[in-house]
PDB file of C-alpha atoms in Angstrom:
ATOM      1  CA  UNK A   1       6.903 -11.374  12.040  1.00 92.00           C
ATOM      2  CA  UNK A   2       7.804 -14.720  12.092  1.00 94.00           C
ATOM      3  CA  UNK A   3      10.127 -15.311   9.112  1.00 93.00           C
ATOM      4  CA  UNK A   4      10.137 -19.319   9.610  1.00 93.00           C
ATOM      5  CA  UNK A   5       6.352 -19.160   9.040  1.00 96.00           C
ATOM      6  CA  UNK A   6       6.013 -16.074   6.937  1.00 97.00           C
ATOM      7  CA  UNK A   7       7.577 -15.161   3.117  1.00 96.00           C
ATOM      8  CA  UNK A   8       7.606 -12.140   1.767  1.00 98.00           C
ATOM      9  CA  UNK A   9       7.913 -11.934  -1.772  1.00 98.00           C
ATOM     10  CA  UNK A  10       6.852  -9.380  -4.496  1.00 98.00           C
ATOM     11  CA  UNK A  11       3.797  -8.978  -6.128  1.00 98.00           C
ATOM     12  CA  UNK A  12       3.359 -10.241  -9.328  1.00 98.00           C
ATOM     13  CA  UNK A  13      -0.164  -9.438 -12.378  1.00 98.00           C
ATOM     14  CA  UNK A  14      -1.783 -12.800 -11.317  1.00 97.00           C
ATOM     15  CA  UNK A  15      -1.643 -11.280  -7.675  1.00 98.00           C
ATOM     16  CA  UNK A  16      -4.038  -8.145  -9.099  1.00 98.00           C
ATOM     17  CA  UNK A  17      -7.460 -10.562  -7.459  1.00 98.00           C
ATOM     18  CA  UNK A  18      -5.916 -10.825  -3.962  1.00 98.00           C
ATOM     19  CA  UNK A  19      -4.311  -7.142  -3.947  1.00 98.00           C
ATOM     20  CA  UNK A  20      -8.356  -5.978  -5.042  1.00 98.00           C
ATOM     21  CA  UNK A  21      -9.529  -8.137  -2.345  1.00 98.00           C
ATOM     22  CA  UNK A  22      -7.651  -7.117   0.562  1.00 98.00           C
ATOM     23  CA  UNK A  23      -7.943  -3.799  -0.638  1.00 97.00           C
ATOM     24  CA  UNK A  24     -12.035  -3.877  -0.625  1.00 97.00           C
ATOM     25  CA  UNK A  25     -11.731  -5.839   2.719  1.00 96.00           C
ATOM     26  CA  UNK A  26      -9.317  -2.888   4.159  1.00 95.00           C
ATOM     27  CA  UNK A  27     -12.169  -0.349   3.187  1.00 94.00           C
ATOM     28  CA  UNK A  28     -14.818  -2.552   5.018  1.00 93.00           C
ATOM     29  CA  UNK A  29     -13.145  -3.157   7.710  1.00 92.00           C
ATOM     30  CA  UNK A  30     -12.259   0.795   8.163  1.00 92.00           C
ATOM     31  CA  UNK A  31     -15.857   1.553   7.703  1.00 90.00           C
ATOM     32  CA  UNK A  32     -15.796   3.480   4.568  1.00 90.00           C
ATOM     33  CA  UNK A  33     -18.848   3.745   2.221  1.00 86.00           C
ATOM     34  CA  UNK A  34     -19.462   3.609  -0.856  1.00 88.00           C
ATOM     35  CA  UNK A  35     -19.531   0.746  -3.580  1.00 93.00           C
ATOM     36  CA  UNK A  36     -16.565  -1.149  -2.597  1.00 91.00           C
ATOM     37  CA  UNK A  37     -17.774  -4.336  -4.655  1.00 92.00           C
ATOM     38  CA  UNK A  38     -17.370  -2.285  -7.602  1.00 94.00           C
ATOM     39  CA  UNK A  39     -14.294  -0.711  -6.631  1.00 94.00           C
ATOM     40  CA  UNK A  40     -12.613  -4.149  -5.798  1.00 96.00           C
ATOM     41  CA  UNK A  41     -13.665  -4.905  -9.778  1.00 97.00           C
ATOM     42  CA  UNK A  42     -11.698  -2.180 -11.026  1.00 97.00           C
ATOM     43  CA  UNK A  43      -9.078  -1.656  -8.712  1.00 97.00           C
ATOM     44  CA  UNK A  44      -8.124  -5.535 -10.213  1.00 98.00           C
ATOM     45  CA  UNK A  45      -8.527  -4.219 -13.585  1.00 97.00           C
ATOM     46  CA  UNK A  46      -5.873  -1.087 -13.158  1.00 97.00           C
ATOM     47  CA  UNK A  47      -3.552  -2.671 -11.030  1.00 98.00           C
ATOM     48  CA  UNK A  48      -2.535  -5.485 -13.130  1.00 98.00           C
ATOM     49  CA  UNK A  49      -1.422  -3.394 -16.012  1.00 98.00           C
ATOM     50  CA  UNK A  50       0.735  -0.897 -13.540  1.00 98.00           C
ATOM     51  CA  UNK A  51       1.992  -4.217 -11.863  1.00 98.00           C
ATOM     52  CA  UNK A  52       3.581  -4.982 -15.216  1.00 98.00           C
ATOM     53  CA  UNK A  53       4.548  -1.147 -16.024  1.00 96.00           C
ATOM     54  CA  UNK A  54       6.015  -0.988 -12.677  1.00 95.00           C
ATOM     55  CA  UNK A  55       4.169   1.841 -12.017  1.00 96.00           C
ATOM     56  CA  UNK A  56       2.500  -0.318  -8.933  1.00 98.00           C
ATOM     57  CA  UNK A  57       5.040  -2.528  -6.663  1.00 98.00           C
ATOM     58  CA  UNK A  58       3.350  -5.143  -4.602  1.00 98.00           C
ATOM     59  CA  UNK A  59       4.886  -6.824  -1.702  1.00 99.00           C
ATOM     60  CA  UNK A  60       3.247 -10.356  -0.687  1.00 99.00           C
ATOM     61  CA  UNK A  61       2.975 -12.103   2.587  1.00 99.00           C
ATOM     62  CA  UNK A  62       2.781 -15.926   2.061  1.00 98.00           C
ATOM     63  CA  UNK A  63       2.024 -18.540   5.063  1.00 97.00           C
ATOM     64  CA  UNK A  64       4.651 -21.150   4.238  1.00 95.00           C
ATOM     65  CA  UNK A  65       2.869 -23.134   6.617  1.00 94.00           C
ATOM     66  CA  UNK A  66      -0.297 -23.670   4.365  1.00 92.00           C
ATOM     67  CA  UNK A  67      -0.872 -26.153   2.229  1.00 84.00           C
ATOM     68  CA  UNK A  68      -0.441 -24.450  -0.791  1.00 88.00           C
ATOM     69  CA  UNK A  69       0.659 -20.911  -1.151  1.00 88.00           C
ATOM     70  CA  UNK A  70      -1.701 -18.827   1.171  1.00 96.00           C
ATOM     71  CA  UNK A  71      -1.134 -14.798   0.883  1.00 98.00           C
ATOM     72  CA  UNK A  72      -2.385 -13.343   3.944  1.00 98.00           C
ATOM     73  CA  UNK A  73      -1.067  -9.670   3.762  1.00 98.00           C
ATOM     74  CA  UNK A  74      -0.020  -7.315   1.446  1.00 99.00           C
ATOM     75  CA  UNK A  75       1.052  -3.730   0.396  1.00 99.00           C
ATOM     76  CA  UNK A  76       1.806  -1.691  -2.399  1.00 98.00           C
ATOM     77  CA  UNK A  77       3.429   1.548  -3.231  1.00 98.00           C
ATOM     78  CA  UNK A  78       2.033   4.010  -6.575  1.00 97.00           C
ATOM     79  CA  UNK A  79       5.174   5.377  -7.868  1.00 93.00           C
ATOM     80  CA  UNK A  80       3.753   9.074  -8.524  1.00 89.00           C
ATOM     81  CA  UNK A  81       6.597  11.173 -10.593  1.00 88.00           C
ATOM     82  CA  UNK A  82       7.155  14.421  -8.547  1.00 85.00           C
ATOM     83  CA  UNK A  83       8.894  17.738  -9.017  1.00 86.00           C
ATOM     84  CA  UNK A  84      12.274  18.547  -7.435  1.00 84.00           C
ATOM     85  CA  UNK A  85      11.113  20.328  -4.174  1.00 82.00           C
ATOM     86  CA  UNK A  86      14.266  22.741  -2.748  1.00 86.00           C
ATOM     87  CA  UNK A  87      14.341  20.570   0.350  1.00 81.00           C
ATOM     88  CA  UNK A  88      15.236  17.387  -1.561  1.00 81.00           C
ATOM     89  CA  UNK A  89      15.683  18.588  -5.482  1.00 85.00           C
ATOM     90  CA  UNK A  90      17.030  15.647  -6.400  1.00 84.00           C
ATOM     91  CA  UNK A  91      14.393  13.141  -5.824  1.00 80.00           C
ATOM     92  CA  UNK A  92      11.589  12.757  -8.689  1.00 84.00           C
ATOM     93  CA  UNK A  93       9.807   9.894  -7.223  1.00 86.00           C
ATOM     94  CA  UNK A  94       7.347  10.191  -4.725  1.00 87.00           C
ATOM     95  CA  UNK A  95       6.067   6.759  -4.092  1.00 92.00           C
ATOM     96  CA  UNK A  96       2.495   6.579  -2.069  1.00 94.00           C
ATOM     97  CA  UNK A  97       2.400   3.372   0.160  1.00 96.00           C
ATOM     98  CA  UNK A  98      -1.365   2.056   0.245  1.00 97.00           C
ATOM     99  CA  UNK A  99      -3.110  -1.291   0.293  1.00 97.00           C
ATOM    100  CA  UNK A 100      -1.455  -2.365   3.825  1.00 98.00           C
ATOM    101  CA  UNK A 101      -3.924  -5.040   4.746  1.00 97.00           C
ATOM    102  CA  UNK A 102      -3.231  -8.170   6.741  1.00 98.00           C
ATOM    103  CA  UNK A 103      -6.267 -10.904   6.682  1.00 97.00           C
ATOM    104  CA  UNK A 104      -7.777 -11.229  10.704  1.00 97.00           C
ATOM    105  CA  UNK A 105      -6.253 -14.643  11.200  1.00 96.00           C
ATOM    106  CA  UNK A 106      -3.058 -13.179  11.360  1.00 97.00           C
ATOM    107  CA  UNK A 107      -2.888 -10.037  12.525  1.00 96.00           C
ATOM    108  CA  UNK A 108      -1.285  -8.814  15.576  1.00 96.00           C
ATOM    109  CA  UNK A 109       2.136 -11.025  14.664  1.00 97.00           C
ATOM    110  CA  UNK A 110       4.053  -8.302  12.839  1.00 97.00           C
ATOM    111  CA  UNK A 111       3.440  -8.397   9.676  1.00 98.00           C
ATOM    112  CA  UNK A 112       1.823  -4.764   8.732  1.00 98.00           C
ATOM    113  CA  UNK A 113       5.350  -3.452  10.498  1.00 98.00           C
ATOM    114  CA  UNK A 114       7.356  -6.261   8.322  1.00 98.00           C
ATOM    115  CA  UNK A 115       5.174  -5.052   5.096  1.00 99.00           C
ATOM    116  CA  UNK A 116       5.613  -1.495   5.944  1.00 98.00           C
ATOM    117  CA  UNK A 117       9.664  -2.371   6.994  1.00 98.00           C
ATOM    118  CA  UNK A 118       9.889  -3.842   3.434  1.00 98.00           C
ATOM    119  CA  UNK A 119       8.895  -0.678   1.832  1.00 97.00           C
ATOM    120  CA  UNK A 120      10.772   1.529   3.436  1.00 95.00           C
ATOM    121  CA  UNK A 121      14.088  -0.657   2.780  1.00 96.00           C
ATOM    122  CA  UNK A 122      13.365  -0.570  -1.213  1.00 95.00           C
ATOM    123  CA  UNK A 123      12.418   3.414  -0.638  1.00 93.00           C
ATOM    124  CA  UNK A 124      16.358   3.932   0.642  1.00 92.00           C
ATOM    125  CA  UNK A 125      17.520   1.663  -1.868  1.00 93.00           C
ATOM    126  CA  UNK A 126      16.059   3.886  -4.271  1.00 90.00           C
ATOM    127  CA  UNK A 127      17.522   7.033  -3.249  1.00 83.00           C
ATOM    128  CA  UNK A 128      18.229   9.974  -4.241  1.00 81.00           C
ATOM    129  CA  UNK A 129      15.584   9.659  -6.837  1.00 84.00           C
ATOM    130  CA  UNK A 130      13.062   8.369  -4.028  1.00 85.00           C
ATOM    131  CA  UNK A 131      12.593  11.528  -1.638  1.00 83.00           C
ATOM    132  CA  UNK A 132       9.957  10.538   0.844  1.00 87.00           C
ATOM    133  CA  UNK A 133       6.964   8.324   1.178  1.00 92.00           C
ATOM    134  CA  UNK A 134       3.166   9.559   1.389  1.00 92.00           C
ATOM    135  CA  UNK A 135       0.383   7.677   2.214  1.00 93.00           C
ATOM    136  CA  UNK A 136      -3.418   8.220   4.390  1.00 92.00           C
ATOM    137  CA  UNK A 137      -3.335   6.540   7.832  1.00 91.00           C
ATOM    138  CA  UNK A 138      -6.484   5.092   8.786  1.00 90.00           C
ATOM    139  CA  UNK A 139      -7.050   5.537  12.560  1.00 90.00           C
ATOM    140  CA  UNK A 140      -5.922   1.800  13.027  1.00 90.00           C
ATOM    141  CA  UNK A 141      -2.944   2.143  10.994  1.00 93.00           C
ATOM    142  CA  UNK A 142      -1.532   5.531  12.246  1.00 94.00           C
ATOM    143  CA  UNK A 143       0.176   4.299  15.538  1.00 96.00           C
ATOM    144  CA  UNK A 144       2.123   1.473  13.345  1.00 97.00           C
ATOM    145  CA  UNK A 145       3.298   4.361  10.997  1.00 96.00           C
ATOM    146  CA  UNK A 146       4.456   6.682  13.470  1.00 96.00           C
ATOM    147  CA  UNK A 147       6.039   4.559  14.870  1.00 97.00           C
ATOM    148  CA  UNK A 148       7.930   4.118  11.499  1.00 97.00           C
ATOM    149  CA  UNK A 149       8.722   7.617  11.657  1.00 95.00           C
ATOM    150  CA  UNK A 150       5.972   8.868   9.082  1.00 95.00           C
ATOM    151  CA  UNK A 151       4.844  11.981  10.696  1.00 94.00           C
ATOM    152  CA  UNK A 152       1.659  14.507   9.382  1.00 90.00           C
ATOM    153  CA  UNK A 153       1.885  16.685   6.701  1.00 87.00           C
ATOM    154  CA  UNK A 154      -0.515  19.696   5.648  1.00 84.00           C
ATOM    155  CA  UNK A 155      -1.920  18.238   2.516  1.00 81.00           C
ATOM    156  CA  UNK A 156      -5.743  18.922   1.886  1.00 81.00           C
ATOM    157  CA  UNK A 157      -8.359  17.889  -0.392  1.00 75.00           C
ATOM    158  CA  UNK A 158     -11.175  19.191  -3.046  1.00 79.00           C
ATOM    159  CA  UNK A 159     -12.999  15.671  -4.425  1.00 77.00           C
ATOM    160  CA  UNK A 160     -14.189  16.419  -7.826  1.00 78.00           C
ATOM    161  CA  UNK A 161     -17.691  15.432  -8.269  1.00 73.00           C
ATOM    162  CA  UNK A 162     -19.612  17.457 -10.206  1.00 62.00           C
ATOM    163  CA  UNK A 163     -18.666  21.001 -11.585  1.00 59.00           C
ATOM    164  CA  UNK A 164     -21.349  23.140 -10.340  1.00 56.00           C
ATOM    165  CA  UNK A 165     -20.373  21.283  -6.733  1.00 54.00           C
ATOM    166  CA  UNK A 166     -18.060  21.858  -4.111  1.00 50.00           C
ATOM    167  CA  UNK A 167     -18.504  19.973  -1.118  1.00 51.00           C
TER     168      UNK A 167
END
């Protein structure tokens, strides 16, 4: 990334519209379905209030060289509290990286990686309490985070929809 034309600077609540929008655009561009108009509505209602709890940490991607203060990429991480685990019983925070979105105009300069880079720094600055970081690669994303090290876990999943449903 190119740090004479690009900022980045934390997230702050009057971020929570552009965090909802780039994560709505992230879903559309993935091709996920679903309601994502909707989603975007909400997702900017609950994030503001965790931005202020800390519960949510933002990091922002400004274009200094826009007239006025321009984000074009962001990230987040959901601090998640977690029980000691034997290989690491020390750490209680298990922060989940999500929202990595950079807007089309700028892509392909670095900035996911300098996002992602960020991230990881405050994750070791945060140690021992911060143990690992989780998140879901999209197919696009996947080759930037291994790159990063992240490698594939077991986890699975049961979405809850309706109790007399499983699938």
């Amino acid at each position: 990334m190119d740090t004479t034309r690009y900022h980045i600077r934390m997230a702050t609540p009057a971020d929570a519209p552009v965090i909802a929008h780039h994560r709505r655009a992230m879903f559309d561009d993935i091709g996920v379905s679903g309601d994502t108009g909707t989603m975007q509505a909400a997702f900017a209602e609950w994030v503001k209030p965790h931005l202020v709890s800390g519960h949510y940490l933002g990091w922002m991607v400004i274009d200094t060289q826009a007239p006025a203060e321009t984000i074009v990429g962001g990230a987040g991480v959901r601090i998640v509290e977690w029980a000691p685990m034997p290989a690491d019983p020390e750490a209680h925070l298990r922060p989940y990286l999500l929202n990595v979105y950079v807007e089309p105009d700028h892509r392909q300069r670095g900035i996911a990686r300098a996002l992602v880079e960020a991230i990881i720094a405050w994750a070791h600055d945060h140690q021992p309490r911060v143990g690992a970081l989780t998140l879901h690669a999209s197919e696009y994303g996947r080759p930037l985070y291994e790159s990063l090290g992240f490698i594939p876990t077991n986890e699975m999943r049961l979405m809850i929809k309706d109790k007399h449903q499983h699938t």
